[in-house]
Amino acid sequence: MTVSQLATRVLAETPATWTEPEPMTWLEVVGIYVGIPVGLFVLISVLAVAGSWTRGASSRSELALRSAPQWFGAQPTEGEAGTRPSEGDDDTGEEKGGVGARW
Amino acid sequence: MPAGDLFAGPQRHDIDDAVRAAERLSGLTFSVYVGGAEEEFRAYAERLHSSLPAPATSVLVVVDPAARLLEIVTGAEARRLISDEEARLAALAMQSAFAEGDLAGGIVTGVQQLAEHARRPETLHTTDTEA
């Protein structure tokens, strides 16, 4: 055996002063090889979707909040709209119809 | 489009046209209010409706884009032409458009549907002829 081969074998062996590490538990193995990739996947997905959610909602809500109320068609008579029916009102007090919804 | 306006010029024009066409078609008075409410939404919508010049023959569509709420209010006479079920169908169409972000289109669609439901049938021989 040549001197170089002997030196290589000596350098390849772990030093005697190193302690032998304890074997990993199955929980640690699953956590590292499954948990970290899954966690990263979930985190990136949430960041990608949440950005569009907040941007869209805030821009729409902000515009709606900043906009003054708008009327189309017939409008209430002078005075604060909705405070009291105007004179000559022909609403006999019968129950109003209609429907409510949200989106 | 001025800052803070929900509708662009053409959209406002479309809504105005739809309201005028609905009034011609049905004989009822149509109104659309787009804005927020500071109280319970249905009660607010009914209060607005009562403040209209002719509430009994008026149909009011109230939309709150910020809170995503919609109310259709029909007066005592108007509801004889537009039943609550027909109003619900119109509201459903509006909901679909609003959910896609088309506020003006949803309002136009809803007003058109309400007018169709309230369409006055053509009548013949309504004038008295002298013998």
mmCIF file of N, CA and C in Angstrom, chain B residues 28-70:
data_model
loop_
_atom_site.group_PDB
_atom_site.id
_atom_site.type_symbol
_atom_site.label_atom_id
_atom_site.label_comp_id
_atom_site.label_asym_id
_atom_site.label_seq_id
_atom_site.Cartn_x
_atom_site.Cartn_y
_atom_site.Cartn_z
ATOM 1 N N LEU B 28 -94.421 52.431 -13.851
ATOM 2 C CA LEU B 28 -94.039 52.693 -12.465
ATOM 3 C C LEU B 28 -92.864 53.665 -12.425
ATOM 4 N N THR B 29 -92.566 54.156 -11.229
ATOM 5 C CA THR B 29 -91.428 55.045 -11.038
ATOM 6 C C THR B 29 -90.280 54.227 -10.457
ATOM 7 N N PHE B 30 -89.162 54.266 -11.130
ATOM 8 C CA PHE B 30 -88.002 53.505 -10.687
ATOM 9 C C PHE B 30 -86.948 54.450 -10.126
ATOM 10 N N SER B 31 -86.320 54.001 -9.033
ATOM 11 C CA SER B 31 -85.227 54.764 -8.440
ATOM 12 C C SER B 31 -84.132 53.783 -8.022
ATOM 13 N N VAL B 32 -82.905 54.247 -8.111
ATOM 14 C CA VAL B 32 -81.767 53.450 -7.677
ATOM 15 C C VAL B 32 -80.918 54.321 -6.760
ATOM 16 N N TYR B 33 -80.605 53.776 -5.595
ATOM 17 C CA TYR B 33 -79.743 54.482 -4.644
ATOM 18 C C TYR B 33 -78.528 53.606 -4.382
ATOM 19 N N VAL B 34 -77.342 54.155 -4.597
ATOM 20 C CA VAL B 34 -76.104 53.423 -4.344
ATOM 21 C C VAL B 34 -75.341 54.169 -3.256
ATOM 22 N N GLY B 35 -75.256 53.565 -2.100
ATOM 23 C CA GLY B 35 -74.581 54.212 -0.988
ATOM 24 C C GLY B 35 -74.727 53.397 0.269
ATOM 25 N N GLY B 36 -74.146 53.889 1.344
ATOM 26 C CA GLY B 36 -74.165 53.177 2.602
ATOM 27 C C GLY B 36 -75.351 53.565 3.455
ATOM 28 N N ALA B 37 -75.581 52.785 4.477
ATOM 29 C CA ALA B 37 -76.668 53.046 5.418
ATOM 30 C C ALA B 37 -76.087 53.075 6.824
ATOM 31 N N GLU B 38 -76.661 53.939 7.642
ATOM 32 C CA GLU B 38 -76.182 54.042 9.012
ATOM 33 C C GLU B 38 -77.099 53.321 9.997
ATOM 34 N N GLU B 39 -78.012 52.536 9.464
ATOM 35 C CA GLU B 39 -78.925 51.807 10.339
ATOM 36 C C GLU B 39 -79.226 50.476 9.685
ATOM 37 N N GLU B 40 -80.172 49.748 10.246
ATOM 38 C CA GLU B 40 -80.560 48.473 9.667
ATOM 39 C C GLU B 40 -80.982 48.694 8.215
ATOM 40 N N PHE B 41 -80.433 47.874 7.347
ATOM 41 C CA PHE B 41 -80.487 48.188 5.927
ATOM 42 C C PHE B 41 -81.900 48.208 5.369
ATOM 43 N N ARG B 42 -82.720 47.234 5.726
ATOM 44 C CA ARG B 42 -84.081 47.188 5.189
ATOM 45 C C ARG B 42 -84.873 48.406 5.655
ATOM 46 N N ALA B 43 -84.725 48.729 6.926
ATOM 47 C CA ALA B 43 -85.451 49.884 7.462
ATOM 48 C C ALA B 43 -85.001 51.165 6.757
ATOM 49 N N TYR B 44 -83.709 51.270 6.504
ATOM 50 C CA TYR B 44 -83.190 52.450 5.812
ATOM 51 C C TYR B 44 -83.740 52.517 4.396
ATOM 52 N N ALA B 45 -83.766 51.385 3.721
ATOM 53 C CA ALA B 45 -84.279 51.353 2.354
ATOM 54 C C ALA B 45 -85.755 51.754 2.322
ATOM 55 N N GLU B 46 -86.530 51.272 3.268
ATOM 56 C CA GLU B 46 -87.952 51.619 3.303
ATOM 57 C C GLU B 46 -88.138 53.101 3.620
ATOM 58 N N ARG B 47 -87.269 53.636 4.460
ATOM 59 C CA ARG B 47 -87.367 55.076 4.769
ATOM 60 C C ARG B 47 -87.053 55.913 3.536
ATOM 61 N N LEU B 48 -86.033 55.491 2.778
ATOM 62 C CA LEU B 48 -85.732 56.194 1.531
ATOM 63 C C LEU B 48 -86.916 56.107 0.579
ATOM 64 N N HIS B 49 -87.505 54.914 0.495
ATOM 65 C CA HIS B 49 -88.639 54.714 -0.401
ATOM 66 C C HIS B 49 -89.800 55.617 -0.021
ATOM 67 N N SER B 50 -90.028 55.749 1.272
ATOM 68 C CA SER B 50 -91.135 56.593 1.732
ATOM 69 C C SER B 50 -90.896 58.062 1.426
ATOM 70 N N SER B 51 -89.650 58.454 1.249
ATOM 71 C CA SER B 51 -89.355 59.857 0.980
ATOM 72 C C SER B 51 -89.419 60.192 -0.500
ATOM 73 N N LEU B 52 -89.668 59.198 -1.339
ATOM 74 C CA LEU B 52 -89.799 59.449 -2.773
ATOM 75 C C LEU B 52 -91.094 60.198 -3.065
ATOM 76 N N PRO B 53 -91.167 60.894 -4.189
ATOM 77 C CA PRO B 53 -92.366 61.677 -4.502
ATOM 78 C C PRO B 53 -93.647 60.853 -4.582
ATOM 79 N N ALA B 54 -93.554 59.643 -5.103
ATOM 80 C CA ALA B 54 -94.758 58.803 -5.233
ATOM 81 C C ALA B 54 -94.430 57.394 -4.774
ATOM 82 N N PRO B 55 -94.373 57.172 -3.483
ATOM 83 C CA PRO B 55 -93.902 55.873 -2.984
ATOM 84 C C PRO B 55 -94.783 54.698 -3.409
ATOM 85 N N ALA B 56 -96.079 54.914 -3.478
ATOM 86 C CA ALA B 56 -96.959 53.780 -3.747
ATOM 87 C C ALA B 56 -96.676 53.154 -5.101
ATOM 88 N N THR B 57 -96.331 53.981 -6.068
ATOM 89 C CA THR B 57 -96.070 53.459 -7.420
ATOM 90 C C THR B 57 -94.583 53.451 -7.733
ATOM 91 N N SER B 58 -93.764 53.431 -6.716
ATOM 92 C CA SER B 58 -92.312 53.479 -6.913
ATOM 93 C C SER B 58 -91.663 52.147 -6.595
ATOM 94 N N VAL B 59 -90.608 51.878 -7.337
ATOM 95 C CA VAL B 59 -89.747 50.731 -7.070
ATOM 96 C C VAL B 59 -88.359 51.300 -6.792
ATOM 97 N N LEU B 60 -87.829 50.972 -5.629
ATOM 98 C CA LEU B 60 -86.519 51.501 -5.246
ATOM 99 C C LEU B 60 -85.541 50.346 -5.098
ATOM 100 N N VAL B 61 -84.395 50.478 -5.752
ATOM 101 C CA VAL B 61 -83.303 49.513 -5.619
ATOM 102 C C VAL B 61 -82.189 50.206 -4.842
ATOM 103 N N VAL B 62 -81.841 49.640 -3.690
ATOM 104 C CA VAL B 62 -80.796 50.214 -2.843
ATOM 105 C C VAL B 62 -79.618 49.246 -2.815
ATOM 106 N N VAL B 63 -78.438 49.755 -3.127
ATOM 107 C CA VAL B 63 -77.234 48.926 -3.168
ATOM 108 C C VAL B 63 -76.161 49.571 -2.293
ATOM 109 N N ASP B 64 -75.607 48.793 -1.408
ATOM 110 C CA ASP B 64 -74.478 49.231 -0.582
ATOM 111 C C ASP B 64 -73.266 48.399 -0.983
ATOM 112 N N PRO B 65 -72.410 48.927 -1.866
ATOM 113 C CA PRO B 65 -71.277 48.126 -2.346
ATOM 114 C C PRO B 65 -70.276 47.788 -1.244
ATOM 115 N N ALA B 66 -70.115 48.676 -0.275
ATOM 116 C CA ALA B 66 -69.136 48.425 0.779
ATOM 117 C C ALA B 66 -69.580 47.265 1.662
ATOM 118 N N ALA B 67 -70.846 47.249 2.025
ATOM 119 C CA ALA B 67 -71.371 46.185 2.882
ATOM 120 C C ALA B 67 -71.909 45.014 2.078
ATOM 121 N N ARG B 68 -71.941 45.143 0.743
ATOM 122 C CA ARG B 68 -72.442 44.084 -0.138
ATOM 123 C C ARG B 68 -73.889 43.737 0.185
ATOM 124 N N LEU B 69 -74.713 44.749 0.316
ATOM 125 C CA LEU B 69 -76.132 44.547 0.622
ATOM 126 C C LEU B 69 -76.993 45.121 -0.489
ATOM 127 N N LEU B 70 -78.111 44.459 -0.705
ATOM 128 C CA LEU B 70 -79.029 44.864 -1.766
ATOM 129 C C LEU B 70 -80.445 44.798 -1.225
#
